[in-house]
Amino acid sequence: MTKTPRGVRVRRAACRALFVVGGVITLVCVLLPIACWRDDVAIERSMGQAVAQVDSVSFNRTVVRYATPDGRVIIPSQGVLYPDGLKVGDNVRVEYDQTNPELTRVAGRTAVLSLLPVGTFLVSVWIVIAAVVTVLRRFGTRV
């Protein structure tokens, strides 16, 4: 029995590592819309509505400020869910979980909005992985 060349073993390990990374990314991409749906269900169970003012918009979160009917001013620390298109100073209708006002989303927006960006990202990742694996396998046959 002959030992496979080191280069072949390295390429096989690289392919396996890429598939593992792709699997982990796929898992995260499947769990993300599920988490969004879970948040939507929590909001819909005990829904409150308000008009919020957009205080700041950054890459990772959009901060809003709104008042509940009992007079409390809420500024969700993690920002608002589904903030696409909001600008500082905008007034926007929001829906929130009355038992946990930190959980707030822009009114009328749901987890369905997460499917397109997550799906596009996932397809892109697998296209890149497939291209790299193809190159590694073709390179391995020429040795």
PDB file of C-alpha atoms in Angstrom:
ATOM      1  CA  MET A   1       0.000   0.000   0.000  1.00  0.00           C
ATOM      2  CA  THR A   2       1.467   3.338  -1.040  1.00  0.00           C
ATOM      3  CA  LYS A   3       1.115   6.531   0.872  1.00  0.00           C
ATOM      4  CA  THR A   4      -0.753   9.372  -0.855  1.00  0.00           C
ATOM      5  CA  PRO A   5       1.400  12.404  -1.613  1.00  0.00           C
ATOM      6  CA  ARG A   6       1.357  15.221   0.897  1.00  0.00           C
ATOM      7  CA  GLY A   7      -0.082  17.732  -1.593  1.00  0.00           C
ATOM      8  CA  VAL A   8      -3.078  15.486  -2.238  1.00  0.00           C
ATOM      9  CA  ARG A   9      -3.719  15.101   1.501  1.00  0.00           C
ATOM     10  CA  VAL A  10      -3.496  18.877   1.998  1.00  0.00           C
ATOM     11  CA  ARG A  11      -5.950  19.536  -0.859  1.00  0.00           C
ATOM     12  CA  ARG A  12      -8.384  16.934   0.512  1.00  0.00           C
ATOM     13  CA  ALA A  13      -8.137  18.478   3.981  1.00  0.00           C
ATOM     14  CA  ALA A  14      -8.710  21.944   2.503  1.00  0.00           C
ATOM     15  CA  CYS A  15     -11.815  20.697   0.661  1.00  0.00           C
ATOM     16  CA  ARG A  16     -13.161  19.086   3.818  1.00  0.00           C
ATOM     17  CA  ALA A  17     -12.477  22.257   5.803  1.00  0.00           C
ATOM     18  CA  LEU A  18     -14.333  24.323   3.201  1.00  0.00           C
ATOM     19  CA  PHE A  19     -17.328  21.977   3.404  1.00  0.00           C
ATOM     20  CA  VAL A  20     -17.326  22.204   7.207  1.00  0.00           C
ATOM     21  CA  VAL A  21     -17.183  26.011   7.058  1.00  0.00           C
ATOM     22  CA  GLY A  22     -19.979  25.976   4.483  1.00  0.00           C
ATOM     23  CA  GLY A  23     -22.035  23.716   6.732  1.00  0.00           C
ATOM     24  CA  VAL A  24     -21.581  26.018   9.731  1.00  0.00           C
ATOM     25  CA  ILE A  25     -22.498  29.069   7.646  1.00  0.00           C
ATOM     26  CA  THR A  26     -25.565  27.223   6.334  1.00  0.00           C
ATOM     27  CA  LEU A  27     -26.626  26.376   9.876  1.00  0.00           C
ATOM     28  CA  VAL A  28     -26.331  30.022  10.947  1.00  0.00           C
ATOM     29  CA  CYS A  29     -28.240  31.141   7.839  1.00  0.00           C
ATOM     30  CA  VAL A  30     -31.055  28.706   8.633  1.00  0.00           C
ATOM     31  CA  LEU A  31     -31.200  29.731  12.298  1.00  0.00           C
ATOM     32  CA  LEU A  32     -31.300  33.473  11.579  1.00  0.00           C
ATOM     33  CA  PRO A  33     -34.773  33.567   9.945  1.00  0.00           C
ATOM     34  CA  ILE A  34     -36.016  31.151  12.611  1.00  0.00           C
ATOM     35  CA  ALA A  35     -34.831  33.580  15.315  1.00  0.00           C
ATOM     36  CA  CYS A  36     -36.507  36.467  13.481  1.00  0.00           C
ATOM     37  CA  TRP A  37     -39.743  34.480  13.270  1.00  0.00           C
ATOM     38  CA  ARG A  38     -39.535  33.693  16.998  1.00  0.00           C
ATOM     39  CA  ASP A  39     -39.161  37.409  17.771  1.00  0.00           C
ATOM     40  CA  ASP A  40     -42.154  38.179  15.542  1.00  0.00           C
ATOM     41  CA  VAL A  41     -44.257  35.593  17.383  1.00  0.00           C
ATOM     42  CA  ALA A  42     -43.282  37.131  20.739  1.00  0.00           C
ATOM     43  CA  ILE A  43     -44.258  40.598  19.519  1.00  0.00           C
ATOM     44  CA  GLU A  44     -47.580  39.379  18.117  1.00  0.00           C
ATOM     45  CA  ARG A  45     -48.502  37.589  21.376  1.00  0.00           C
ATOM     46  CA  SER A  46     -48.514  40.830  23.343  1.00  0.00           C
ATOM     47  CA  MET A  47     -48.364  43.588  20.767  1.00  0.00           C
ATOM     48  CA  GLY A  48     -48.136  47.252  21.571  1.00  0.00           C
ATOM     49  CA  GLN A  49     -47.921  49.978  18.957  1.00  0.00           C
ATOM     50  CA  ALA A  50     -46.310  53.392  19.048  1.00  0.00           C
ATOM     51  CA  VAL A  51     -44.735  56.060  16.899  1.00  0.00           C
ATOM     52  CA  ALA A  52     -40.968  56.150  17.316  1.00  0.00           C
ATOM     53  CA  GLN A  53     -38.342  58.682  16.368  1.00  0.00           C
ATOM     54  CA  VAL A  54     -35.147  57.397  14.759  1.00  0.00           C
ATOM     55  CA  ASP A  55     -32.220  58.643  16.887  1.00  0.00           C
ATOM     56  CA  SER A  56     -29.291  57.038  15.082  1.00  0.00           C
ATOM     57  CA  VAL A  57     -28.568  54.742  12.169  1.00  0.00           C
ATOM     58  CA  SER A  58     -25.384  52.701  11.900  1.00  0.00           C
ATOM     59  CA  PHE A  59     -24.262  49.521  10.163  1.00  0.00           C
ATOM     60  CA  ASN A  60     -25.174  47.203  13.016  1.00  0.00           C
ATOM     61  CA  ARG A  61     -28.243  48.851  14.545  1.00  0.00           C
ATOM     62  CA  THR A  62     -30.838  51.572  14.250  1.00  0.00           C
ATOM     63  CA  VAL A  63     -31.783  53.225  17.537  1.00  0.00           C
ATOM     64  CA  VAL A  64     -35.333  54.471  18.018  1.00  0.00           C
ATOM     65  CA  ARG A  65     -37.112  56.186  20.902  1.00  0.00           C
ATOM     66  CA  TYR A  66     -40.806  55.810  21.680  1.00  0.00           C
ATOM     67  CA  ALA A  67     -43.244  56.225  24.558  1.00  0.00           C
ATOM     68  CA  THR A  68     -45.560  53.505  25.821  1.00  0.00           C
ATOM     69  CA  PRO A  69     -49.166  54.289  26.832  1.00  0.00           C
ATOM     70  CA  ASP A  70     -48.109  54.295  30.513  1.00  0.00           C
ATOM     71  CA  GLY A  71     -45.623  57.112  29.812  1.00  0.00           C
ATOM     72  CA  ARG A  72     -42.361  55.163  29.813  1.00  0.00           C
ATOM     73  CA  VAL A  73     -39.820  56.165  27.179  1.00  0.00           C
ATOM     74  CA  ILE A  74     -38.243  53.114  25.577  1.00  0.00           C
ATOM     75  CA  ILE A  75     -34.941  53.065  23.691  1.00  0.00           C
ATOM     76  CA  PRO A  76     -34.255  49.428  22.720  1.00  0.00           C
ATOM     77  CA  SER A  77     -30.574  48.755  23.391  1.00  0.00           C
ATOM     78  CA  GLN A  78     -30.243  46.394  20.411  1.00  0.00           C
ATOM     79  CA  GLY A  79     -32.117  48.730  18.103  1.00  0.00           C
ATOM     80  CA  VAL A  80     -35.225  48.075  16.054  1.00  0.00           C
ATOM     81  CA  LEU A  81     -35.830  44.979  13.919  1.00  0.00           C
ATOM     82  CA  TYR A  82     -36.106  45.366  10.110  1.00  0.00           C
ATOM     83  CA  PRO A  83     -34.843  48.994   9.942  1.00  0.00           C
ATOM     84  CA  ASP A  84     -34.131  49.135   6.209  1.00  0.00           C
ATOM     85  CA  GLY A  85     -34.569  52.610   4.748  1.00  0.00           C
ATOM     86  CA  LEU A  86     -34.841  54.557   8.011  1.00  0.00           C
ATOM     87  CA  LYS A  87     -33.010  57.861   8.449  1.00  0.00           C
ATOM     88  CA  VAL A  88     -32.160  59.896  11.548  1.00  0.00           C
ATOM     89  CA  GLY A  89     -35.104  62.110  12.478  1.00  0.00           C
ATOM     90  CA  ASP A  90     -37.733  59.926  10.786  1.00  0.00           C
ATOM     91  CA  ASN A  91     -40.927  59.142  12.660  1.00  0.00           C
ATOM     92  CA  VAL A  92     -41.933  55.521  12.139  1.00  0.00           C
ATOM     93  CA  ARG A  93     -44.682  53.282  13.461  1.00  0.00           C
ATOM     94  CA  VAL A  94     -43.316  50.429  15.553  1.00  0.00           C
ATOM     95  CA  GLU A  95     -44.745  47.293  17.104  1.00  0.00           C
ATOM     96  CA  TYR A  96     -43.275  45.977  20.334  1.00  0.00           C
ATOM     97  CA  ASP A  97     -43.693  43.189  22.852  1.00  0.00           C
ATOM     98  CA  GLN A  98     -45.522  44.748  25.813  1.00  0.00           C
ATOM     99  CA  THR A  99     -43.911  42.237  28.183  1.00  0.00           C
ATOM    100  CA  ASN A 100     -40.439  43.083  26.798  1.00  0.00           C
ATOM    101  CA  PRO A 101     -40.415  46.528  25.116  1.00  0.00           C
ATOM    102  CA  GLU A 102     -36.760  45.975  24.148  1.00  0.00           C
ATOM    103  CA  LEU A 103     -38.135  43.719  21.396  1.00  0.00           C
ATOM    104  CA  THR A 104     -39.315  46.236  18.802  1.00  0.00           C
ATOM    105  CA  ARG A 105     -39.838  46.053  15.044  1.00  0.00           C
ATOM    106  CA  VAL A 106     -40.905  48.485  12.359  1.00  0.00           C
ATOM    107  CA  ALA A 107     -44.684  48.074  11.924  1.00  0.00           C
ATOM    108  CA  GLY A 108     -45.715  45.847   9.059  1.00  0.00           C
ATOM    109  CA  ARG A 109     -42.310  44.227   8.607  1.00  0.00           C
ATOM    110  CA  THR A 110     -41.705  40.571   9.445  1.00  0.00           C
ATOM    111  CA  ALA A 111     -39.135  37.799   9.259  1.00  0.00           C
ATOM    112  CA  VAL A 112     -39.955  37.324   5.581  1.00  0.00           C
ATOM    113  CA  LEU A 113     -37.659  40.302   4.931  1.00  0.00           C
ATOM    114  CA  SER A 114     -34.696  38.265   6.220  1.00  0.00           C
ATOM    115  CA  LEU A 115     -35.104  35.504   3.622  1.00  0.00           C
ATOM    116  CA  LEU A 116     -33.764  37.327   0.544  1.00  0.00           C
ATOM    117  CA  PRO A 117     -30.499  38.667   2.029  1.00  0.00           C
ATOM    118  CA  VAL A 118     -29.806  35.445   3.930  1.00  0.00           C
ATOM    119  CA  GLY A 119     -30.608  33.301   0.901  1.00  0.00           C
ATOM    120  CA  THR A 120     -28.484  35.438  -1.414  1.00  0.00           C
ATOM    121  CA  PHE A 121     -25.558  35.316   1.007  1.00  0.00           C
ATOM    122  CA  LEU A 122     -25.876  31.546   1.381  1.00  0.00           C
ATOM    123  CA  VAL A 123     -25.970  30.935  -2.384  1.00  0.00           C
ATOM    124  CA  SER A 124     -22.924  33.193  -2.815  1.00  0.00           C
ATOM    125  CA  VAL A 125     -20.985  31.313  -0.138  1.00  0.00           C
ATOM    126  CA  TRP A 126     -21.705  27.946  -1.772  1.00  0.00           C
ATOM    127  CA  ILE A 127     -20.765  29.265  -5.229  1.00  0.00           C
ATOM    128  CA  VAL A 128     -17.390  30.397  -3.876  1.00  0.00           C
ATOM    129  CA  ILE A 129     -16.859  27.101  -2.031  1.00  0.00           C
ATOM    130  CA  ALA A 130     -17.762  25.103  -5.147  1.00  0.00           C
ATOM    131  CA  ALA A 131     -15.355  27.166  -7.266  1.00  0.00           C
ATOM    132  CA  VAL A 132     -12.478  26.763  -4.817  1.00  0.00           C
ATOM    133  CA  VAL A 133     -13.082  23.015  -4.411  1.00  0.00           C
ATOM    134  CA  THR A 134     -13.228  22.609  -8.202  1.00  0.00           C
ATOM    135  CA  VAL A 135      -9.923  24.430  -8.597  1.00  0.00           C
ATOM    136  CA  LEU A 136      -8.327  22.360  -5.833  1.00  0.00           C
ATOM    137  CA  ARG A 137      -9.512  19.094  -7.377  1.00  0.00           C
ATOM    138  CA  ARG A 138      -8.404  20.042 -10.893  1.00  0.00           C
ATOM    139  CA  PHE A 139      -5.049  21.191  -9.607  1.00  0.00           C
ATOM    140  CA  GLY A 140      -4.699  17.842  -7.845  1.00  0.00           C
ATOM    141  CA  THR A 141      -5.203  15.829 -11.056  1.00  0.00           C
ATOM    142  CA  ARG A 142      -2.327  17.625 -12.806  1.00  0.00           C
ATOM    143  CA  VAL A 143       0.293  16.543 -10.280  1.00  0.00           C
TER     144      VAL A 143
END
